[in-house]
mmCIF file of C-alpha atoms in Angstrom:
data_model
loop_
_atom_site.group_PDB
_atom_site.id
_atom_site.type_symbol
_atom_site.label_atom_id
_atom_site.label_comp_id
_atom_site.label_asym_id
_atom_site.label_seq_id
_atom_site.Cartn_x
_atom_site.Cartn_y
_atom_site.Cartn_z
ATOM 1 C CA MET C 1 11.943 69.595 96.506
ATOM 2 C CA ILE C 2 14.184 70.285 99.512
ATOM 3 C CA TRP C 3 12.491 73.645 100.099
ATOM 4 C CA LEU C 4 9.043 72.082 99.778
ATOM 5 C CA THR C 5 9.998 69.279 102.164
ATOM 6 C CA TRP C 6 11.337 71.792 104.664
ATOM 7 C CA ARG C 7 8.147 73.858 104.517
ATOM 8 C CA GLN C 8 6.106 70.744 105.279
ATOM 9 C CA LEU C 9 8.444 69.760 108.118
ATOM 10 C CA ARG C 10 9.334 73.105 109.662
ATOM 11 C CA GLY C 11 6.569 73.143 112.277
ATOM 12 C CA ALA C 12 7.445 69.776 113.780
ATOM 13 C CA ALA C 13 11.178 70.381 113.352
ATOM 14 C CA THR C 14 11.041 73.747 115.109
ATOM 15 C CA MET C 15 9.089 72.330 118.034
ATOM 16 C CA THR C 16 11.489 69.362 118.342
ATOM 17 C CA ALA C 17 14.507 71.658 118.141
ATOM 18 C CA ALA C 18 13.094 73.880 120.894
ATOM 19 C CA LEU C 19 12.546 70.890 123.172
ATOM 20 C CA LEU C 20 16.056 69.590 122.475
ATOM 21 C CA VAL C 21 17.594 72.977 123.215
ATOM 22 C CA LEU C 22 15.673 73.085 126.500
ATOM 23 C CA LEU C 23 16.823 69.546 127.351
ATOM 24 C CA ALA C 24 20.435 70.344 126.440
ATOM 25 C CA ALA C 25 20.383 73.528 128.533
ATOM 26 C CA ILE C 26 19.082 71.670 131.589
ATOM 27 C CA LEU C 27 21.636 68.885 131.189
ATOM 28 C CA LEU C 28 24.466 71.352 130.646
ATOM 29 C CA LEU C 29 23.572 73.459 133.688
ATOM 30 C CA THR C 30 23.192 70.480 136.031
ATOM 31 C CA GLY C 31 25.795 68.110 134.560
ATOM 32 C CA SER C 32 28.845 69.872 135.955
ATOM 33 C CA GLN C 33 27.431 69.962 139.495
ATOM 34 C CA LEU C 34 26.398 66.327 139.182
ATOM 35 C CA ALA C 35 29.922 65.275 138.195
ATOM 36 C CA ALA C 36 31.445 67.417 140.966
ATOM 37 C CA ASP C 37 29.164 65.884 143.633
ATOM 38 C CA HIS C 38 30.076 62.396 142.446
ATOM 39 C CA ALA C 39 33.817 63.079 142.411
ATOM 40 C CA SER C 40 33.657 64.672 145.863
ATOM 41 C CA GLY C 41 31.691 61.765 147.336
ATOM 42 C CA VAL C 42 33.942 59.101 145.845
ATOM 43 C CA GLY C 43 37.019 60.982 147.069
ATOM 44 C CA SER C 44 35.727 61.229 150.632
ATOM 45 C CA CYS C 45 34.692 57.587 151.145
ATOM 46 C CA VAL C 46 37.579 55.441 152.336
ATOM 47 C CA ARG C 47 36.039 52.013 152.851
ATOM 48 C CA GLY C 48 33.940 49.780 150.674
ATOM 49 C CA GLU C 49 30.871 49.993 152.889
ATOM 50 C CA ASP C 50 31.080 53.774 153.094
ATOM 51 C CA CYS C 51 31.253 54.012 149.309
ATOM 52 C CA GLU C 52 28.215 51.774 148.918
ATOM 53 C CA LEU C 53 26.238 54.047 151.218
ATOM 54 C CA PHE C 54 27.364 57.080 149.228
ATOM 55 C CA TYR C 55 26.371 55.472 145.912
ATOM 56 C CA ASP C 56 22.909 54.662 147.286
ATOM 57 C CA ARG C 57 22.375 58.180 148.631
ATOM 58 C CA PHE C 58 23.777 59.847 145.517
ATOM 59 C CA PHE C 59 21.531 57.885 143.155
ATOM 60 C CA GLN C 60 18.446 58.509 145.296
ATOM 61 C CA ASP C 61 19.113 62.265 145.191
ATOM 62 C CA TYR C 62 19.065 62.260 141.375
ATOM 63 C CA GLU C 63 16.722 59.340 140.721
ATOM 64 C CA ILE C 64 13.802 61.363 139.331
ATOM 65 C CA PRO C 65 15.836 63.379 136.751
ATOM 66 C CA PHE C 66 17.695 60.151 135.882
ATOM 67 C CA LEU C 67 14.430 58.366 135.071
ATOM 68 C CA ALA C 68 12.954 61.408 133.316
ATOM 69 C CA SER C 69 15.941 61.874 131.001
ATOM 70 C CA THR C 70 16.032 58.150 130.233
ATOM 71 C CA LEU C 71 12.327 58.216 129.380
ATOM 72 C CA VAL C 72 12.793 61.159 127.006
ATOM 73 C CA VAL C 73 15.405 59.270 124.990
ATOM 74 C CA LEU C 74 13.316 56.091 124.972
ATOM 75 C CA ILE C 75 10.125 57.675 123.627
ATOM 76 C CA LEU C 76 11.717 60.064 121.140
ATOM 77 C CA PRO C 77 12.242 57.406 118.400
ATOM 78 C CA ALA C 78 8.629 56.276 118.795
ATOM 79 C CA LEU C 79 7.443 59.879 118.378
ATOM 80 C CA VAL C 80 9.603 60.203 115.270
ATOM 81 C CA GLY C 81 7.922 57.168 113.746
ATOM 82 C CA LEU C 82 4.443 58.324 114.732
ATOM 83 C CA PHE C 83 4.514 62.014 113.848
ATOM 84 C CA TRP C 84 7.265 62.284 111.233
ATOM 85 C CA GLY C 85 7.356 58.914 109.472
ATOM 86 C CA ALA C 86 3.759 57.720 109.282
ATOM 87 C CA PRO C 87 2.200 60.987 107.962
ATOM 88 C CA LEU C 88 5.089 61.832 105.615
ATOM 89 C CA ILE C 89 3.702 60.037 102.562
ATOM 90 C CA THR C 90 0.248 59.087 103.822
ATOM 91 C CA ARG C 91 -0.803 62.716 104.172
ATOM 92 C CA GLU C 92 0.085 63.360 100.535
ATOM 93 C CA LEU C 93 -1.723 60.217 99.413
ATOM 94 C CA GLU C 94 -4.871 61.238 101.256
ATOM 95 C CA ALA C 95 -4.769 64.805 99.883
ATOM 96 C CA GLY C 96 -3.609 63.804 96.400
ATOM 97 C CA THR C 97 -0.826 66.403 96.380
ATOM 98 C CA TYR C 98 1.762 63.841 95.280
ATOM 99 C CA GLN C 99 0.218 63.818 91.795
ATOM 100 C CA LEU C 100 0.829 67.558 91.483
ATOM 101 C CA VAL C 101 4.523 67.074 92.279
ATOM 102 C CA TRP C 102 4.908 64.174 89.866
ATOM 103 C CA ASN C 103 3.434 66.315 87.076
ATOM 104 C CA GLN C 104 6.162 68.952 87.623
ATOM 105 C CA SER C 105 8.873 66.748 86.028
ATOM 106 C CA ILE C 106 9.803 65.384 89.450
ATOM 107 C CA THR C 107 10.322 61.627 89.290
ATOM 108 C CA ARG C 108 8.837 59.358 91.925
ATOM 109 C CA THR C 109 12.278 58.237 93.017
ATOM 110 C CA ARG C 110 13.560 61.779 93.460
ATOM 111 C CA TRP C 111 10.386 62.801 95.279
ATOM 112 C CA LEU C 112 10.708 59.953 97.768
ATOM 113 C CA ALA C 113 14.505 60.258 98.090
ATOM 114 C CA VAL C 114 14.306 63.909 99.114
ATOM 115 C CA LYS C 115 11.515 63.300 101.588
ATOM 116 C CA LEU C 116 13.209 60.289 103.143
ATOM 117 C CA GLY C 117 16.700 61.735 103.127
ATOM 118 C CA PHE C 118 15.975 65.220 104.436
ATOM 119 C CA THR C 119 13.404 64.328 107.076
ATOM 120 C CA GLY C 120 15.178 61.129 108.068
ATOM 121 C CA LEU C 121 18.503 62.885 108.663
ATOM 122 C CA VAL C 122 16.817 65.527 110.820
ATOM 123 C CA ALA C 123 15.072 62.819 112.848
ATOM 124 C CA MET C 124 18.286 60.834 113.324
ATOM 125 C CA ALA C 125 20.185 63.957 114.355
ATOM 126 C CA ALA C 126 17.550 64.780 116.989
ATOM 127 C CA ALA C 127 17.658 61.279 118.462
ATOM 128 C CA GLY C 128 21.459 61.125 118.324
ATOM 129 C CA VAL C 129 21.902 64.469 120.071
ATOM 130 C CA SER C 130 19.460 63.570 122.828
ATOM 131 C CA GLY C 131 21.018 60.133 123.370
ATOM 132 C CA LEU C 132 24.593 61.391 123.556
ATOM 133 C CA ALA C 133 23.660 64.369 125.763
ATOM 134 C CA VAL C 134 21.855 62.146 128.269
ATOM 135 C CA THR C 135 24.721 59.637 128.147
ATOM 136 C CA TRP C 136 27.181 62.394 129.075
ATOM 137 C CA TRP C 137 24.972 63.821 131.827
ATOM 138 C CA SER C 138 24.140 60.490 133.453
ATOM 139 C CA GLY C 139 27.714 59.146 133.456
ATOM 140 C CA PRO C 140 28.208 59.552 137.246
ATOM 141 C CA LEU C 141 24.742 58.137 137.928
ATOM 142 C CA ASP C 142 25.362 55.121 135.699
ATOM 143 C CA GLN C 143 28.373 54.333 137.890
ATOM 144 C CA SER C 144 26.233 54.534 141.037
ATOM 145 C CA ALA C 145 23.003 52.951 139.811
ATOM 146 C CA PRO C 146 21.645 49.923 141.706
ATOM 147 C CA GLU C 147 20.582 46.681 140.084
ATOM 148 C CA GLY C 148 17.747 47.310 137.622
ATOM 149 C CA PHE C 149 19.049 50.757 136.638
ATOM 150 C CA ALA C 150 22.601 49.813 135.656
ATOM 151 C CA LEU C 151 24.106 50.806 132.334
ATOM 152 C CA MET C 152 23.681 47.339 130.805
ATOM 153 C CA ASP C 153 20.089 46.970 132.009
ATOM 154 C CA PRO C 154 17.880 46.649 128.888
ATOM 155 C CA LEU C 155 15.929 49.883 129.382
ATOM 156 C CA VAL C 156 18.936 52.004 130.345
ATOM 157 C CA PHE C 157 21.044 50.497 127.550
ATOM 158 C CA SER C 158 18.401 51.539 125.016
ATOM 159 C CA ALA C 159 18.619 55.167 126.167
ATOM 160 C CA ARG C 160 22.394 55.519 126.032
ATOM 161 C CA GLY C 161 25.114 55.865 123.417
ATOM 162 C CA ILE C 162 24.347 55.709 119.715
ATOM 163 C CA ALA C 163 21.569 53.116 119.821
ATOM 164 C CA PRO C 164 18.757 55.766 119.918
ATOM 165 C CA LEU C 165 20.023 57.009 116.564
ATOM 166 C CA GLY C 166 19.393 53.578 115.055
ATOM 167 C CA TYR C 167 15.983 53.334 116.721
ATOM 168 C CA ALA C 168 14.943 56.717 115.291
ATOM 169 C CA ALA C 169 16.046 55.792 111.774
ATOM 170 C CA PHE C 170 14.162 52.500 111.964
ATOM 171 C CA ALA C 171 11.027 54.077 113.441
ATOM 172 C CA PHE C 172 11.001 56.762 110.750
ATOM 173 C CA ALA C 173 11.459 54.284 107.885
ATOM 174 C CA LEU C 174 8.875 51.989 109.448
ATOM 175 C CA GLY C 175 6.339 54.817 109.662
ATOM 176 C CA VAL C 176 6.915 55.796 106.027
ATOM 177 C CA THR C 177 6.625 52.217 104.777
ATOM 178 C CA VAL C 178 3.527 51.432 106.797
ATOM 179 C CA GLY C 179 1.941 54.687 105.647
ATOM 180 C CA MET C 180 2.516 53.798 101.986
ATOM 181 C CA PHE C 181 0.845 50.452 102.464
ATOM 182 C CA VAL C 182 -2.061 51.561 104.670
ATOM 183 C CA ARG C 183 -2.733 54.983 103.045
ATOM 184 C CA ARG C 184 -4.568 56.213 106.151
ATOM 185 C CA THR C 185 -2.697 58.443 108.580
ATOM 186 C CA LEU C 186 -4.303 57.377 111.843
ATOM 187 C CA ALA C 187 -4.181 53.691 110.961
ATOM 188 C CA ALA C 188 -0.535 54.056 109.888
ATOM 189 C CA MET C 189 0.366 55.770 113.164
ATOM 190 C CA ALA C 190 -1.305 53.060 115.245
ATOM 191 C CA LEU C 191 0.289 50.239 113.268
ATOM 192 C CA THR C 192 3.703 51.922 113.394
ATOM 193 C CA LEU C 193 3.505 52.234 117.162
ATOM 194 C CA LEU C 194 2.455 48.599 117.528
ATOM 195 C CA VAL C 195 5.240 47.218 115.313
ATOM 196 C CA PHE C 196 7.912 49.511 116.750
ATOM 197 C CA ALA C 197 6.985 48.636 120.347
ATOM 198 C CA THR C 198 7.002 44.921 119.490
ATOM 199 C CA VAL C 199 10.478 45.166 117.966
ATOM 200 C CA GLN C 200 11.772 47.235 120.889
ATOM 201 C CA ILE C 201 10.576 44.585 123.334
ATOM 202 C CA ALA C 202 11.718 41.602 121.269
ATOM 203 C CA VAL C 203 15.276 42.794 120.592
ATOM 204 C CA PRO C 204 16.429 43.065 124.243
ATOM 205 C CA LEU C 205 14.765 39.760 125.097
ATOM 206 C CA LEU C 206 15.584 37.620 122.083
ATOM 207 C CA VAL C 207 18.391 39.236 120.069
ATOM 208 C CA ARG C 208 20.649 41.484 122.157
ATOM 209 C CA PRO C 209 21.791 38.739 124.596
ATOM 210 C CA TYR C 210 23.262 36.795 121.669
ATOM 211 C CA LEU C 211 24.729 39.580 119.506
ATOM 212 C CA ILE C 212 27.993 38.572 121.183
ATOM 213 C CA PRO C 213 28.139 35.057 122.669
ATOM 214 C CA PRO C 214 27.522 35.525 126.418
ATOM 215 C CA VAL C 215 30.012 34.397 129.046
ATOM 216 C CA THR C 216 29.128 31.369 131.202
ATOM 217 C CA ALA C 217 31.189 30.744 134.328
ATOM 218 C CA THR C 218 30.939 29.463 137.897
ATOM 219 C CA PHE C 219 31.802 31.500 140.981
ATOM 220 C CA GLU C 220 32.400 30.783 144.625
ATOM 221 C CA LEU C 221 29.657 31.913 146.974
ATOM 222 C CA GLY C 222 30.227 35.036 149.029
ATOM 223 C CA ARG C 223 28.688 38.230 150.307
ATOM 224 C CA GLN C 224 28.327 39.697 146.799
ATOM 225 C CA ASN C 225 26.284 36.892 145.244
ATOM 226 C CA VAL C 226 24.475 35.333 148.243
ATOM 227 C CA ASP C 227 21.094 36.746 149.146
ATOM 228 C CA GLY C 228 20.821 35.054 152.536
ATOM 229 C CA LEU C 229 21.431 32.029 154.728
ATOM 230 C CA ASN C 230 18.252 30.571 156.201
ATOM 231 C CA MET C 231 17.836 28.107 159.054
ATOM 232 C CA GLY C 232 14.446 26.436 159.495
ATOM 233 C CA ARG C 233 12.820 25.472 162.781
ATOM 234 C CA ASP C 234 13.273 21.848 161.860
ATOM 235 C CA GLY C 235 17.031 22.374 161.666
ATOM 236 C CA SER C 236 17.224 22.511 157.857
ATOM 237 C CA PHE C 237 19.616 24.927 156.165
ATOM 238 C CA SER C 238 18.999 26.701 152.893
ATOM 239 C CA LEU C 239 20.731 29.323 150.806
ATOM 240 C CA ALA C 240 19.568 31.751 148.105
ATOM 241 C CA ILE C 241 21.798 33.532 145.595
ATOM 242 C CA GLU C 242 21.502 36.859 143.787
ATOM 243 C CA SER C 243 22.127 37.742 140.164
ATOM 244 C CA ALA C 244 25.238 39.833 140.933
ATOM 245 C CA ILE C 245 28.447 38.530 139.349
ATOM 246 C CA PRO C 246 31.475 38.606 141.695
ATOM 247 C CA GLY C 247 34.301 40.663 140.209
ATOM 248 C CA HIS C 248 32.177 41.844 137.264
ATOM 249 C CA THR C 249 30.169 44.778 138.621
ATOM 250 C CA GLY C 250 27.678 46.209 136.182
ATOM 251 C CA SER C 251 27.352 43.074 134.075
ATOM 252 C CA TRP C 252 24.053 42.185 132.449
ATOM 253 C CA THR C 253 23.099 38.887 134.064
ATOM 254 C CA LEU C 254 21.122 36.622 131.744
ATOM 255 C CA SER C 255 20.853 33.719 134.190
ATOM 256 C CA SER C 256 22.126 32.949 137.676
ATOM 257 C CA ASP C 257 21.662 29.506 139.238
ATOM 258 C CA LEU C 258 22.879 27.667 142.297
ATOM 259 C CA VAL C 259 24.524 24.369 141.348
ATOM 260 C CA ASP C 260 25.485 21.421 143.541
ATOM 261 C CA PRO C 261 28.910 19.708 143.548
ATOM 262 C CA SER C 262 27.934 17.638 140.489
ATOM 263 C CA GLY C 263 27.060 20.788 138.502
ATOM 264 C CA ARG C 264 23.310 20.191 138.629
ATOM 265 C CA VAL C 265 21.138 23.281 138.926
ATOM 266 C CA ILE C 266 19.236 23.174 142.224
ATOM 267 C CA ALA C 267 17.742 26.699 142.380
ATOM 268 C CA PRO C 268 17.544 29.827 140.227
ATOM 269 C CA SER C 269 18.415 33.274 141.505
ATOM 270 C CA GLY C 270 16.263 34.422 144.421
ATOM 271 C CA GLU C 271 14.915 30.994 145.397
ATOM 272 C CA PRO C 272 16.298 29.179 148.461
ATOM 273 C CA ALA C 273 17.784 25.723 148.027
ATOM 274 C CA PRO C 274 18.452 23.198 150.835
ATOM 275 C CA ILE C 275 22.125 22.599 151.632
ATOM 276 C CA PRO C 276 23.081 19.386 153.512
ATOM 277 C CA VAL C 277 25.220 20.844 156.295
ATOM 278 C CA SER C 278 25.035 20.242 160.020
ATOM 279 C CA THR C 279 23.086 22.885 161.952
ATOM 280 C CA THR C 280 23.817 21.355 165.358
ATOM 281 C CA SER C 281 27.599 21.653 165.242
ATOM 282 C CA GLY C 282 30.244 23.210 163.046
ATOM 283 C CA PRO C 283 30.377 26.581 161.236
ATOM 284 C CA CYS C 284 26.724 26.472 160.106
ATOM 285 C CA SER C 285 25.283 25.626 163.542
ATOM 286 C CA GLN C 286 22.843 27.930 165.304
ATOM 287 C CA SER C 287 25.610 28.878 167.750
ATOM 288 C CA GLY C 288 27.581 30.188 164.797
ATOM 289 C CA ALA C 289 25.101 32.999 164.021
ATOM 290 C CA GLY C 290 26.436 36.482 163.321
ATOM 291 C CA PRO C 291 28.846 37.976 160.783
ATOM 292 C CA GLN C 292 31.797 35.798 161.688
ATOM 293 C CA GLY C 293 29.649 32.668 161.814
ATOM 294 C CA GLY C 294 28.148 33.560 158.434
ATOM 295 C CA GLU C 295 31.563 33.884 156.841
ATOM 296 C CA ALA C 296 32.668 30.557 158.279
ATOM 297 C CA CYS C 297 29.465 28.892 157.102
ATOM 298 C CA MET C 298 30.023 30.275 153.609
ATOM 299 C CA VAL C 299 33.506 28.760 153.589
ATOM 300 C CA GLU C 300 31.988 25.426 154.535
ATOM 301 C CA VAL C 301 29.361 25.612 151.762
ATOM 302 C CA ASN C 302 32.086 26.439 149.225
ATOM 303 C CA ARG C 303 34.177 23.542 150.526
ATOM 304 C CA LEU C 304 31.267 21.193 149.839
ATOM 305 C CA GLY C 305 31.333 22.316 146.197
ATOM 306 C CA TYR C 306 28.247 24.543 145.839
ATOM 307 C CA ARG C 307 28.691 27.344 143.313
ATOM 308 C CA GLN C 308 26.904 30.078 141.411
ATOM 309 C CA GLN C 309 26.653 29.345 137.685
ATOM 310 C CA ALA C 310 25.970 32.521 135.713
ATOM 311 C CA THR C 311 25.567 33.554 132.102
ATOM 312 C CA TYR C 312 26.196 37.238 131.520
ATOM 313 C CA GLN C 313 27.358 40.051 129.258
ATOM 314 C CA PRO C 314 30.231 41.978 130.905
ATOM 315 C CA LEU C 315 30.067 45.753 131.231
ATOM 316 C CA GLU C 316 33.089 46.030 128.914
ATOM 317 C CA ARG C 317 30.836 44.956 126.013
ATOM 318 C CA PHE C 318 28.599 48.026 126.285
ATOM 319 C CA TRP C 319 30.035 49.851 123.264
ATOM 320 C CA PRO C 320 30.500 46.740 121.061
ATOM 321 C CA LEU C 321 26.847 45.857 121.702
ATOM 322 C CA GLN C 322 25.837 49.457 120.990
ATOM 323 C CA TRP C 323 27.571 49.412 117.593
ATOM 324 C CA ILE C 324 26.235 45.986 116.634
ATOM 325 C CA GLU C 325 22.661 46.791 117.612
ATOM 326 C CA THR C 326 22.806 50.147 115.823
ATOM 327 C CA GLY C 327 24.097 48.325 112.746
ATOM 328 C CA LEU C 328 21.229 45.850 112.994
ATOM 329 C CA TYR C 329 18.674 48.661 113.048
ATOM 330 C CA ALA C 330 20.510 50.323 110.158
ATOM 331 C CA LEU C 331 20.048 47.151 108.087
ATOM 332 C CA LEU C 332 16.352 47.066 108.960
ATOM 333 C CA THR C 333 16.096 50.733 107.951
ATOM 334 C CA LEU C 334 17.789 50.073 104.618
ATOM 335 C CA GLY C 335 15.450 47.158 103.977
ATOM 336 C CA LEU C 336 12.353 49.258 104.668
ATOM 337 C CA THR C 337 13.737 52.094 102.553
ATOM 338 C CA GLY C 338 14.348 49.752 99.638
ATOM 339 C CA LEU C 339 10.817 48.400 99.989
ATOM 340 C CA SER C 340 9.451 51.951 99.931
ATOM 341 C CA PHE C 341 11.292 52.780 96.698
ATOM 342 C CA TRP C 342 10.096 49.564 95.084
ATOM 343 C CA TRP C 343 6.511 50.241 96.154
ATOM 344 C CA VAL C 344 6.464 53.848 94.939
ATOM 345 C CA ARG C 345 7.735 52.819 91.478
ATOM 346 C CA ARG C 346 5.657 49.698 90.969
ATOM 347 C CA ARG C 347 2.485 49.899 92.996
ATOM 348 C CA LEU C 348 1.729 53.490 93.946
ATOM 349 C CA SER C 349 -0.520 55.286 91.524
#
C-alpha cells in the first residue's frame, strides 16, 4: 500500500520538493547577507532616531522578498488541501479503483490509514520546512518591520514558526473528509478552499486573541502612542492616539482607546477627541507650538488625567500562541481524521 500510495503521489511530491529546494536555496544564499546588513546597521546607529531611520530603510530594501516569502508560506497549506487532500480519496471513488484494492485483502481501515498517514506526513513536512526556513530568513526583518507587518500581526504570525505545519495538516484532513462526502473532485476542491479560507479568517479574528487572556492596561500619553495634537481655528484642542503600546514594542494591539480622567472611553485609536485645555495661555497655547511646546502640552494633558487604555498580546507570547494554535489545529485534524475512518467503515460502499 505504501508503494502504491507513493506512485500516486510522486508527481505532486516531486514538484513540491523541487519548489521547496529552490526556496531553501534562495533563502540560504540571501539570509546570511540579510543578517549581516541588519547587524551592521544596528551597530552603526547611535541614537534612537537614527535607528528608526535605519529600520525603515532596511525594511523597504527587502520589502518585496519579505512579502513574497510570507505569501508562499500562507498559501502552501491551502494548496495542500486543494491538490493533495481533496483528490486523494475522491479520485479513487470516481474511478472505482478503491474496490480493486479492497478485494486484495486490504481492509478499508488499512487502506485509508496508509493514504492519510503517508501523504499527510509528507504534506506536513513540506509546510513545516517552508515555515521554519522563512522564519529563520526573515528574523532581522521581523525586528525592523513597521506596524502592519510586525511578527504578531495576524498575517505574519500565520506564516511563521510551527503554525503552518498545523494549517497544512488541517487543510489536508479537511480536503480528504470533504472529498469522501462530496465524491466529486472539483466540488471537493472548491468546498475545501471555501471552508479552509473561512477558518483561516475566523481564527485570527475570533479565537487567537483569547487563546491566552489578553493584557489590559492604561498608559501615559507620549510621543510613542500619540498620533497628533490638533488646534482648531475656533481655539479648540484635540488629540488622537495610535495603537502602539509604550514599552511593549511589537505587541499585537487588540484595542486602543483614549479615556478621560473618569476612565470613560472618549475616542478609539486614530480618531481625535476634544481635550478641555486652554489654548490662549499655558503649555497648550498657540504660542507654545513646536517640539518643546508639544512636550509641555503632553505633560499638561497627562496631568489632567487623560490616558491610553489598551488591550494587547505582548510579543513575548509569540511562541506560546504558536504552540496553542498549532495544538488547536491538531485537534481539528484528529477530529476530521476520526470522521473519515468512521465514514469509510460505515457509509462508503
